[in-house]
Tab-separated table of C-alpha atoms and ligand atoms in Angstrom:
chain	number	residue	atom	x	y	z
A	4	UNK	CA	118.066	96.932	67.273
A	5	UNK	CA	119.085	94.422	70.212
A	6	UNK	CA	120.034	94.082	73.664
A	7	UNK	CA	123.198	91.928	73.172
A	8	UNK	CA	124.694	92.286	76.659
A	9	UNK	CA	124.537	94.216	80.055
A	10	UNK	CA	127.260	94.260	83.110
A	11	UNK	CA	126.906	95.451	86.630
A	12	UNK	CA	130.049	97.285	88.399
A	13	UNK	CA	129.710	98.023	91.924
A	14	UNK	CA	132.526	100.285	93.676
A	15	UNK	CA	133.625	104.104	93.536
A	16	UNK	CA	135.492	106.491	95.838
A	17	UNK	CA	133.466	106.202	98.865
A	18	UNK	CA	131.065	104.996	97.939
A	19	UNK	CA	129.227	101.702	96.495
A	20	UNK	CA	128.195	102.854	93.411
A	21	UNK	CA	126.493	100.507	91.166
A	22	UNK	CA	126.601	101.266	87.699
A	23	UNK	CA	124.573	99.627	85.077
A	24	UNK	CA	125.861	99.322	81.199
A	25	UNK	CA	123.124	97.772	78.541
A	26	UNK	CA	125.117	96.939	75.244
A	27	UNK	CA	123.385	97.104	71.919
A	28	UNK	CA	123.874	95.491	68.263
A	29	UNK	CA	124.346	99.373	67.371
A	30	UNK	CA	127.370	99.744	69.325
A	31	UNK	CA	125.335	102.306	71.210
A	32	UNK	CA	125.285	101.764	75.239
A	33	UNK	CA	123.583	102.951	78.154
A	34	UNK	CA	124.341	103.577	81.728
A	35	UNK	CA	122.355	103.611	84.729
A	36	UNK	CA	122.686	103.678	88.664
A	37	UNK	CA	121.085	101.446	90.762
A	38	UNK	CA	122.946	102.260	94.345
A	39	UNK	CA	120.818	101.498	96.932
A	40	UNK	CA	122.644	102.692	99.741
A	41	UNK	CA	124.039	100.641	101.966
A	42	UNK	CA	122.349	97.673	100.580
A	43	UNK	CA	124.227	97.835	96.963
A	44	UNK	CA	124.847	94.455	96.622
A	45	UNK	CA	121.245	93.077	96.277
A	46	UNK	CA	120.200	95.227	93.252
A	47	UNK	CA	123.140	94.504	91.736
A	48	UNK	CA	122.596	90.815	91.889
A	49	UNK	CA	118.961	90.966	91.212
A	50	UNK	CA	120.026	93.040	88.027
A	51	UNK	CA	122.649	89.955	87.098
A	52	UNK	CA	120.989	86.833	88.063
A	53	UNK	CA	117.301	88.068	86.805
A	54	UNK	CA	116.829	90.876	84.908
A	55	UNK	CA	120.053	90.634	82.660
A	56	UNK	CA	119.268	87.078	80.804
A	57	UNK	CA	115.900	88.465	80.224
A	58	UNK	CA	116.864	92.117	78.809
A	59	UNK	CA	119.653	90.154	76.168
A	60	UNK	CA	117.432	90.067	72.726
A	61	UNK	CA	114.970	92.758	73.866
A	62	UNK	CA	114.918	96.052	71.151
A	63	UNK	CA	115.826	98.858	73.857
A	64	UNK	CA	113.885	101.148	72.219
A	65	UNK	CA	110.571	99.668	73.893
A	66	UNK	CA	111.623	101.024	77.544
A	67	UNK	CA	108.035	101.300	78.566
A	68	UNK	CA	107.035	97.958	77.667
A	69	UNK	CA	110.206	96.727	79.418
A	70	UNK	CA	109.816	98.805	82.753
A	71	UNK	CA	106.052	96.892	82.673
A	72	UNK	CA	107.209	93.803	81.832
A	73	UNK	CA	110.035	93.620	84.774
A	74	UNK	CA	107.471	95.234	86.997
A	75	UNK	CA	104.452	93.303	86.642
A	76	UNK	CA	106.834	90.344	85.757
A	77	UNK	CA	108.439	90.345	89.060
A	78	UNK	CA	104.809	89.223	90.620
A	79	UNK	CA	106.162	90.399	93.914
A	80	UNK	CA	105.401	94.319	92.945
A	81	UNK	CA	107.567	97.694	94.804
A	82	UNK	CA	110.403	97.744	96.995
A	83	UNK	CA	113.605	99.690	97.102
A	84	UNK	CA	116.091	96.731	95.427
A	85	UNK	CA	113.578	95.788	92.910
A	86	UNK	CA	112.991	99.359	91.950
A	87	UNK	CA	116.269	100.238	91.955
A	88	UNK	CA	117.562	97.338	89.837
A	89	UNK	CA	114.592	98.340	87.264
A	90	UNK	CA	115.292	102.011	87.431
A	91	UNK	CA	118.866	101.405	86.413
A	92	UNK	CA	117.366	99.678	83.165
A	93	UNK	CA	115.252	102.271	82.560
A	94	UNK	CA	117.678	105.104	82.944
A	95	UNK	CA	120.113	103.342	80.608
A	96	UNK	CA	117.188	103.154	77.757
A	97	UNK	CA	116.793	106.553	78.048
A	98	UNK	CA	120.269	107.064	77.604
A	99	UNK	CA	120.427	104.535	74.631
A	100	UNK	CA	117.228	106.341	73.075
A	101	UNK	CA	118.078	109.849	73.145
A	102	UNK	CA	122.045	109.126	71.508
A	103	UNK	CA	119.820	107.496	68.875
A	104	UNK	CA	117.686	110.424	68.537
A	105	UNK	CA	120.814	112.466	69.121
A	106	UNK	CA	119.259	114.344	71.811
A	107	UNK	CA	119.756	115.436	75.550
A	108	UNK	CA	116.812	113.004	77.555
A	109	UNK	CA	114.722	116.220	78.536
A	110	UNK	CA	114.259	116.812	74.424
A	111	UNK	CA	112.327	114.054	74.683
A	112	UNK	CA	110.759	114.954	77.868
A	113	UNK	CA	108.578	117.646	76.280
A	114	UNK	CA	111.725	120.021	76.223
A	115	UNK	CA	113.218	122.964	78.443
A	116	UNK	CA	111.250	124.979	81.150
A	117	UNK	CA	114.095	126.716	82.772
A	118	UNK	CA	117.759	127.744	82.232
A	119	UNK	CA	118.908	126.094	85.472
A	120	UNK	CA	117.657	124.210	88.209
A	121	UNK	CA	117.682	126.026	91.897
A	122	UNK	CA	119.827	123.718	94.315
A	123	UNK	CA	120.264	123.265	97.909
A	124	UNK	CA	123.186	122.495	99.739
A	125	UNK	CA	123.606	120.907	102.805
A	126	UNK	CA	124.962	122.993	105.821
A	127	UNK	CA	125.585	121.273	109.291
A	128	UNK	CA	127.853	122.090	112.185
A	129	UNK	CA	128.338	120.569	115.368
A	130	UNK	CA	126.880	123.588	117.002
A	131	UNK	CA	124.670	126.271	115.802
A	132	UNK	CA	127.999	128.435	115.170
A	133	UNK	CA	129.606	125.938	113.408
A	134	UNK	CA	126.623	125.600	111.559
A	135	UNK	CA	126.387	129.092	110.958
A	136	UNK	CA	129.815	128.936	109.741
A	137	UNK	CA	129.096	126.126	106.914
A	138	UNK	CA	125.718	128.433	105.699
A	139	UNK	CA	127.941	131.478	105.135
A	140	UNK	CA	129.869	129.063	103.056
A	141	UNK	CA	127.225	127.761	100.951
A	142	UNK	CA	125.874	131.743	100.743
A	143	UNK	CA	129.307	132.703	99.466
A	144	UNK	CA	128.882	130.020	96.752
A	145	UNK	CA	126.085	131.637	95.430
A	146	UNK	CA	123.292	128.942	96.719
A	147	UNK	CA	119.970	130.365	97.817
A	148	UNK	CA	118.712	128.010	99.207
A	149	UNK	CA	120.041	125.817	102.185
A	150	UNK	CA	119.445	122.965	104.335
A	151	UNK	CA	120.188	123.070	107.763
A	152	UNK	CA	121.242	120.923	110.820
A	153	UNK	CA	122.881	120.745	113.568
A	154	UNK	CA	124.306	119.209	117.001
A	155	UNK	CA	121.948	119.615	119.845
A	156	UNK	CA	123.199	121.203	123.045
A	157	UNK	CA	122.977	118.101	125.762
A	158	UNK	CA	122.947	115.019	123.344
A	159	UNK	CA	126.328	113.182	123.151
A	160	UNK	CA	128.305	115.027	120.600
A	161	UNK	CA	127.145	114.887	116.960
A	162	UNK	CA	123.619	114.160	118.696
A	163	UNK	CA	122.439	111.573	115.886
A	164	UNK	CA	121.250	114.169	114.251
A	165	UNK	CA	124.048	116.476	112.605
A	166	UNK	CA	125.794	113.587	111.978
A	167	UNK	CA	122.619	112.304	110.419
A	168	UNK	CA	123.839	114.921	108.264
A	169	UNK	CA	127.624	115.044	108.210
A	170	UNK	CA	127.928	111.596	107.292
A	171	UNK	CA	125.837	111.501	104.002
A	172	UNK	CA	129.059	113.728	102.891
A	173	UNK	CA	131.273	111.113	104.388
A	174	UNK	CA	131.208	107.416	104.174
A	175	UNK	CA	128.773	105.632	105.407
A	176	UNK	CA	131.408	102.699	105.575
A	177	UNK	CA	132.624	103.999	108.218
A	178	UNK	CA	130.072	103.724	110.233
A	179	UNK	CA	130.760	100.027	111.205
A	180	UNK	CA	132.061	99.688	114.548
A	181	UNK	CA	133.390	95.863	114.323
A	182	UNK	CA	130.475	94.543	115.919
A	183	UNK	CA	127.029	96.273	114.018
A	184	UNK	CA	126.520	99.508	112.820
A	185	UNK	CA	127.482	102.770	115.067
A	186	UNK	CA	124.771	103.728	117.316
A	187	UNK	CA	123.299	107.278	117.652
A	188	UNK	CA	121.371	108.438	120.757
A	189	UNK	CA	118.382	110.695	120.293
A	190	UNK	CA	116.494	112.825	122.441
A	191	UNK	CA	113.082	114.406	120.784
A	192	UNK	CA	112.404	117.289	124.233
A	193	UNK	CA	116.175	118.639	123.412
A	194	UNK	CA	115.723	118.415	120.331
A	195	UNK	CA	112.457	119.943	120.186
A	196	UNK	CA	113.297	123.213	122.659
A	197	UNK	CA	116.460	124.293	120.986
A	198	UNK	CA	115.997	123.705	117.263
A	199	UNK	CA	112.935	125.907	116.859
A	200	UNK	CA	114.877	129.046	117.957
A	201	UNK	CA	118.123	128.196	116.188
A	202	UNK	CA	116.386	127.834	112.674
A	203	UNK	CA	115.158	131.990	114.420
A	204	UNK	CA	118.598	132.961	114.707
A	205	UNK	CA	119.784	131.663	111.628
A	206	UNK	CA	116.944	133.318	110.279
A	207	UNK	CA	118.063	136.723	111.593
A	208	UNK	CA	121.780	136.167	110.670
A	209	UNK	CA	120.885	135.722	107.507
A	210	UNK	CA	117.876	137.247	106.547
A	211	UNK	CA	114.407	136.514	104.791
A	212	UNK	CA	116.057	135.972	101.193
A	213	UNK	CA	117.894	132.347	102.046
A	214	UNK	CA	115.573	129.447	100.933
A	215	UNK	CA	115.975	127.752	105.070
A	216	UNK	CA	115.457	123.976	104.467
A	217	UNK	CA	115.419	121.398	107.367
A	218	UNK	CA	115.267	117.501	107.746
A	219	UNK	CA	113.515	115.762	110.694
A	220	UNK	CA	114.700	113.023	109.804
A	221	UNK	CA	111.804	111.017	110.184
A	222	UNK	CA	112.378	111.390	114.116
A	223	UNK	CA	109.318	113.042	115.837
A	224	UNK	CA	105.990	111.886	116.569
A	225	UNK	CA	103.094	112.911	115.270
A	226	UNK	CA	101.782	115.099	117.540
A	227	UNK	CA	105.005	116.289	118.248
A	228	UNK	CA	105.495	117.113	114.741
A	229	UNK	CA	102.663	118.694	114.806
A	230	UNK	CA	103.637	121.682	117.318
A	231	UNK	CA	107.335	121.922	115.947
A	232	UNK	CA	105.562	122.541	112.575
A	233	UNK	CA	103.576	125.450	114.371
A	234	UNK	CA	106.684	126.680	116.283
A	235	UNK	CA	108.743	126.708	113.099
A	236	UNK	CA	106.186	128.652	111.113
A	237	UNK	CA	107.491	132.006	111.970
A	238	UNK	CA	110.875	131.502	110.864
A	239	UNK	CA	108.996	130.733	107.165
A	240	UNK	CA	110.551	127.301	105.886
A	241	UNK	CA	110.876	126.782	102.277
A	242	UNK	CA	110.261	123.373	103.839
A	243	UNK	CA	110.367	121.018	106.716
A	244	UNK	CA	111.616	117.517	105.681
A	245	UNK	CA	110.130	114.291	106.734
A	246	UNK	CA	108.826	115.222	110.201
A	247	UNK	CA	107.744	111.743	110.681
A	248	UNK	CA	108.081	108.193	109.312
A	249	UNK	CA	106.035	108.653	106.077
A	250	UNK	CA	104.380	104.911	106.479
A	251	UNK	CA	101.632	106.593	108.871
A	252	UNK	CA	100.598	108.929	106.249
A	253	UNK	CA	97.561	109.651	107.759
A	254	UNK	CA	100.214	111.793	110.534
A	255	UNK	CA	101.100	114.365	107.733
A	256	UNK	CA	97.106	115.576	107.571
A	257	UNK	CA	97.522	115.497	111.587
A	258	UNK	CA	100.222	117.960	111.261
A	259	UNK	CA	98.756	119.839	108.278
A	260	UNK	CA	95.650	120.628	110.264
A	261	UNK	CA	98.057	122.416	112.745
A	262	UNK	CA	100.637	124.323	110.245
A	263	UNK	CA	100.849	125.781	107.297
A	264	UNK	CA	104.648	124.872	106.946
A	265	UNK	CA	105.616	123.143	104.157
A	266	UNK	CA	106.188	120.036	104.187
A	267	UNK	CA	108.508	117.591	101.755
A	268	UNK	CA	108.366	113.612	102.025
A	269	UNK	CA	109.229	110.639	99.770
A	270	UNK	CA	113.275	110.146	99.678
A	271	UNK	CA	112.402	106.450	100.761
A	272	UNK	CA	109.280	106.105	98.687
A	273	UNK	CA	109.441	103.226	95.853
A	274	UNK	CA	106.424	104.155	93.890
A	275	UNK	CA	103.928	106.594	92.470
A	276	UNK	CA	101.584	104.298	94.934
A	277	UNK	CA	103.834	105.468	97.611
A	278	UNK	CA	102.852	109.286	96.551
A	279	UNK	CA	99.179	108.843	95.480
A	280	UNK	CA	97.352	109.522	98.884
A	281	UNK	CA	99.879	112.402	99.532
A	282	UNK	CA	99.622	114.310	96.438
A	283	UNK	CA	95.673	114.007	95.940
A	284	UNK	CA	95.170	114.986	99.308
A	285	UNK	CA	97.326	117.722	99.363
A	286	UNK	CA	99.155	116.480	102.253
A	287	UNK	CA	102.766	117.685	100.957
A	288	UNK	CA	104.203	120.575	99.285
A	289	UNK	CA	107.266	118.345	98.129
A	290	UNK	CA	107.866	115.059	96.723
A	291	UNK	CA	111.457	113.722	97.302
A	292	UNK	CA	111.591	110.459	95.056
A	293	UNK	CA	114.834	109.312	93.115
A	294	UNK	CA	115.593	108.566	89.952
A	295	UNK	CA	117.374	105.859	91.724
A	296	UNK	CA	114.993	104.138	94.374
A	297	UNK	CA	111.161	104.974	92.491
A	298	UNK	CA	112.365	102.924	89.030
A	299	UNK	CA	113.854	105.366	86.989
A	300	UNK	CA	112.823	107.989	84.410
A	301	UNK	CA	109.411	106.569	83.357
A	302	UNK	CA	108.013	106.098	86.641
A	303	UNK	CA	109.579	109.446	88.327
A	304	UNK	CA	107.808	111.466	85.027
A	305	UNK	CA	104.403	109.567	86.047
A	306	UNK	CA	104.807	110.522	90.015
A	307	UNK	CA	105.962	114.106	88.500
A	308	UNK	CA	102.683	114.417	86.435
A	309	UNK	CA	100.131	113.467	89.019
A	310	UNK	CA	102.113	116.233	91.529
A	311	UNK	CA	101.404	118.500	88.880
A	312	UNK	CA	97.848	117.876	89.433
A	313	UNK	CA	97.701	118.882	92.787
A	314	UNK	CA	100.065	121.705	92.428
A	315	UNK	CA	102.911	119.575	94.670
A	316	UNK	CA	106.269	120.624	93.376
A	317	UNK	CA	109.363	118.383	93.008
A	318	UNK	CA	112.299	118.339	95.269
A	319	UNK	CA	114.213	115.043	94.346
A	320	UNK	CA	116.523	113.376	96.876
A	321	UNK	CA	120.171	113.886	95.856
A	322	UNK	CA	121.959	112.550	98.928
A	323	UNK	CA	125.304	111.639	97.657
A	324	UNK	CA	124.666	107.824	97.743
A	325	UNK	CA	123.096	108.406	93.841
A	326	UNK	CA	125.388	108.640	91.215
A	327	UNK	CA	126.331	111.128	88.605
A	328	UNK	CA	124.240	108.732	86.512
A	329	UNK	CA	121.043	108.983	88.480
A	330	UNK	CA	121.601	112.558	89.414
A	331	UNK	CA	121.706	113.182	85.455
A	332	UNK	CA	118.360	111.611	85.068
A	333	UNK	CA	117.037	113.781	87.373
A	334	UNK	CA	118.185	116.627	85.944
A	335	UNK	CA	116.762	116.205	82.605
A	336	UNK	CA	113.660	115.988	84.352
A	337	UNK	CA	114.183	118.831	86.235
A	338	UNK	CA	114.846	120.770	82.886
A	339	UNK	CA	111.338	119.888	81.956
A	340	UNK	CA	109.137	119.418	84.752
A	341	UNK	CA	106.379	122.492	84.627
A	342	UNK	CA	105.824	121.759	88.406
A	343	UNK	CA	109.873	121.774	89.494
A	344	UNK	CA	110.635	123.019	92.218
A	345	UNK	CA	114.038	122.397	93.881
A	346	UNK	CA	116.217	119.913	93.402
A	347	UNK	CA	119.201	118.684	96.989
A	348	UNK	CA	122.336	118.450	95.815
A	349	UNK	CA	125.909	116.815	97.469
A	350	UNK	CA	128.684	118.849	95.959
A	351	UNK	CA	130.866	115.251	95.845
A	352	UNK	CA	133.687	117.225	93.409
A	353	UNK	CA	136.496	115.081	93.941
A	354	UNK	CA	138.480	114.373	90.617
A	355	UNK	CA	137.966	110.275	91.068
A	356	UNK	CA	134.125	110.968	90.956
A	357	UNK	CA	134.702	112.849	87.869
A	358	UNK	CA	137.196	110.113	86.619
A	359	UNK	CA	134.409	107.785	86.880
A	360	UNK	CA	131.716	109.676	85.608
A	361	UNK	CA	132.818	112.069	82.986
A	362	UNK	CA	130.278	114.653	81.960
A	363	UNK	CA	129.459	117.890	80.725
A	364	UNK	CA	126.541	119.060	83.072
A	365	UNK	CA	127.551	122.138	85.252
A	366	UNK	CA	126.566	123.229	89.377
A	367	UNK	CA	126.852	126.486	89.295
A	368	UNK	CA	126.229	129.653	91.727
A	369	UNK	CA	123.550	127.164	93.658
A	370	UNK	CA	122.211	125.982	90.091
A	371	UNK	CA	122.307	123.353	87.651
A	372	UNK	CA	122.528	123.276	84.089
A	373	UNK	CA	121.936	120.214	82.273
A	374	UNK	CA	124.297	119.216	79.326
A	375	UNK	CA	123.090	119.084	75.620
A	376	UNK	CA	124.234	116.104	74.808
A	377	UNK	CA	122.897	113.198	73.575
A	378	UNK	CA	121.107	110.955	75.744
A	379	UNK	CA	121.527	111.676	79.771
A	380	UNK	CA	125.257	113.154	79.162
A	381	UNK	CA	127.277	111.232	81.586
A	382	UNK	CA	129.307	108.556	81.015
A	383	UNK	CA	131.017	105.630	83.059
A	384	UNK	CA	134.694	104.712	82.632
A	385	UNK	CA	135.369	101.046	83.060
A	386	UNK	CA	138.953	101.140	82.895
A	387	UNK	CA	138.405	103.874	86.168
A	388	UNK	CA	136.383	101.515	87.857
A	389	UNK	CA	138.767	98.686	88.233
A	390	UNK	CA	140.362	100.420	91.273
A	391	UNK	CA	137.710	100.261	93.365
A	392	UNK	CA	135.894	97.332	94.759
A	393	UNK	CA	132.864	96.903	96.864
A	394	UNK	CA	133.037	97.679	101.256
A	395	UNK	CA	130.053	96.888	103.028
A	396	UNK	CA	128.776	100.116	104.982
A	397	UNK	CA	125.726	100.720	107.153
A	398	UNK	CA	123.605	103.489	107.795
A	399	UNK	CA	124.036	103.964	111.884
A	400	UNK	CA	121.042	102.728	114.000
A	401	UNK	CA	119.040	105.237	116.864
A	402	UNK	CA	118.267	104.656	120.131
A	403	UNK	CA	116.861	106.663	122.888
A	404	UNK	CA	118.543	107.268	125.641
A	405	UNK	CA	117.564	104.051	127.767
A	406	UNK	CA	118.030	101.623	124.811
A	407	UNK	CA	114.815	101.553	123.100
A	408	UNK	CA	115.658	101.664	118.892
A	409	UNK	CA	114.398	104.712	117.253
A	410	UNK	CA	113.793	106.379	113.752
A	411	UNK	CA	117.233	106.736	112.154
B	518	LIG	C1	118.885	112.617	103.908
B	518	LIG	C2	119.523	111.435	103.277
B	518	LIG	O1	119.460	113.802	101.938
B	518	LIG	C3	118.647	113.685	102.827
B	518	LIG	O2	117.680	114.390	102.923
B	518	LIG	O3	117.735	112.372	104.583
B	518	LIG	O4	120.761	111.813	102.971
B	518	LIG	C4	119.585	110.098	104.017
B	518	LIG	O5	120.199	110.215	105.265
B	518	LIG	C5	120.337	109.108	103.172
B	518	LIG	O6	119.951	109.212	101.856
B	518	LIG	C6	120.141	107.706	103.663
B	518	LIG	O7	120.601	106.782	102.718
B	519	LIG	MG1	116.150	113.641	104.060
């Protein structure tokens, strides 16, 4: 069995989606999703103008000697394009291996753990009551667990911070102003003296059952992460999301030393080297890596394996930048993993999305349940994606109040 040919499509409704399809002699294909958001173009040409004339002649079967080969092949090892362009690969071989085995990816995983995987959903408002407002929502639709932001009384409106929020819903496209991307403005001491009681009154409108999940968005320092950890620990987080930038990871033992909140980090993480001080030193509760940006199944199973070690539980990023693809591979592992523990999720729902992507795997009542069939169960309609076409976007860019760039 050979690799005969591979194409890259990049485009979908709203967003850049790039969608990987490895052809075999078989007649069997795979798909995979290397969007890198708001940076989709460079996978996708590292995929074409690199990877592709390799992969053509290579027996798909062999996807761990392939993810080593393109990894120690590259010389230049890591980063979010190159790991995104190899995790696409490996996601299709998975695909292509389990419709030859005839089986749904987490067969060959080591098999079920669970019925369904718990979700989160996203809640955000303007103002706490607006905010209140989208929980009740998410509560009616059966989700126990929810993450929550919102506006902060004082900072221009949308605060850089629900919006952080709001717009992963939305399009990031439109988030260029003409000249650069739109800029946020961010104030930590306003931030800091009304969130900690908000996440209290949420709290008491809606009781000690809800799973309350929050993302700091990587925007406090670490002392000051520190004491909002503390303050927070009342109100009982399932967890408390990147409280700082996780390249100082010697912060998150700063902060641990003061709280025993939990805390979840790795949504920009590349690699299990990425995750390897924080899980053996039991820095984090969480690991948030993607299917998408840590190279696919093979390495996300590694990085899920050593967490397992240290009794760190999964929580894999599922902003709505990944795909149905990506999201799939994910959820196979989330079928399996012994150590799973929650897994975000972007209701996107609209019918062009499902044009696209047509599968069988269900959200339901706040959980999801992973298709049976063969290979990762999703599949990519070409003929669909010829109405979209690529639109650059950007992610918008913080500053303090007097200027000075901050943490987006
Ligand atoms: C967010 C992300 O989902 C999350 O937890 O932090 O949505 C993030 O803003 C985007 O993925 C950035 O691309
Ligand atoms: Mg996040």
């Amino acid at each position: 069995m050979k690799i005969t040919s591979a194409k890259v499509f990049v485009g979908g409704p709203n967003k850049n989606y790039v969608t990987l399809k490895i052809m075999t002699s078989e007649g069997i294909y795979g798909v995979g999703d290397a969007t890198l958001n708001n940076r989709e173009t460079l996978p996708a040409h590292y995929l074409e103008e690199y990877l592709i004339p390799c992969l053509v002649g290579m027996d798909p079967r062999n996807s761990e000697d392939i993810w080593q080969y393109f990894y120690r092949g590259a010389y230049f090892r890591r980063g979010p394009i190159a790991m995104a362009a190899f995790g696409a690969i490996d996601m299709a071989l998975w695909d292509i291996k389990g419709k030859i085995a005839g089986l749904p990816v987490y067969q060959l995983l080591g098999g079920k753990s669970r019925d369904g995987a718990m979700l989160y959903a996203h809640a955000s408002g303007n103002d706490l009551e607006d905010l209140m407002d989208s929980i009740a929502y998410y509560r009616e639709q059966g989700y126990q667990a929810v993450r929550v932001q919102c506006g902060i009384p004082g900072m221009p409106k949308g605060g850089g911070y629900a919006v952080a929020d709001k717009g992963d819903t939305q399009n990031y496209i439109t988030n260029f102003t003409g000249n650069g991307p739109k800029i946020e403005t961010w104030n930590t001491d306003k931030y800091m003296r009304y969130m900690p009681d908000a996440l209290g009154e949420i709290r008491d409108r809606f009781g000690w059952d809800m799973k309350l999940l929050h993302d700091v968005h990587h925007r406090l320092l670490p002392r000051e992460a520190a004491q909002f950890a503390k303050e927070v620990e009342q109100h009982r987080l399932y967890w408390l999301e990147d409280p700082t930038p996780a390249e100082d990871q010697d912060a998150l033992a700063f902060i641990r030393q003061h709280s025993t909140t939990p805390l979840a980090i790795g949504e920009v993480f590349n690699s299990i080297y990425d995750c390897n001080k924080l899980i053996q030193s039991n820095l984090i509760d969480f690991i948030r890596v993607s299917a998408t940006y840590a190279g696919g199944i093979t390495s996300l199973k590694r990085i899920v394996d050593l967490a397992g070690l240290h009794n760190v539980q999964t929580g894999f990023h599922g902003a709505p930048s990944h795909s149905p693809i990506s999201m799939a591979a994910q959820a196979h592992i989330n079928a399996w993993a012994p150590n799973f523990g929650i897994q975000e999720y972007l209701v996107l729902g609209t019918t062009e999305c499902d044009a696209l992507f047509p599968s069988e795997h269900k959200a339901q009542k706040g959980f999801f349940y992973v298709s049976d069939a063969p290979g990762l169960g999703v599949d990519f309609d070409e003929q669909e994606a010829g109405r979209y076409e690529f639109k650059r976007g950007y992610h918008p860019v913080a500053r303090l109040e007097d200027g000075t760039v901050w943490n987006y």
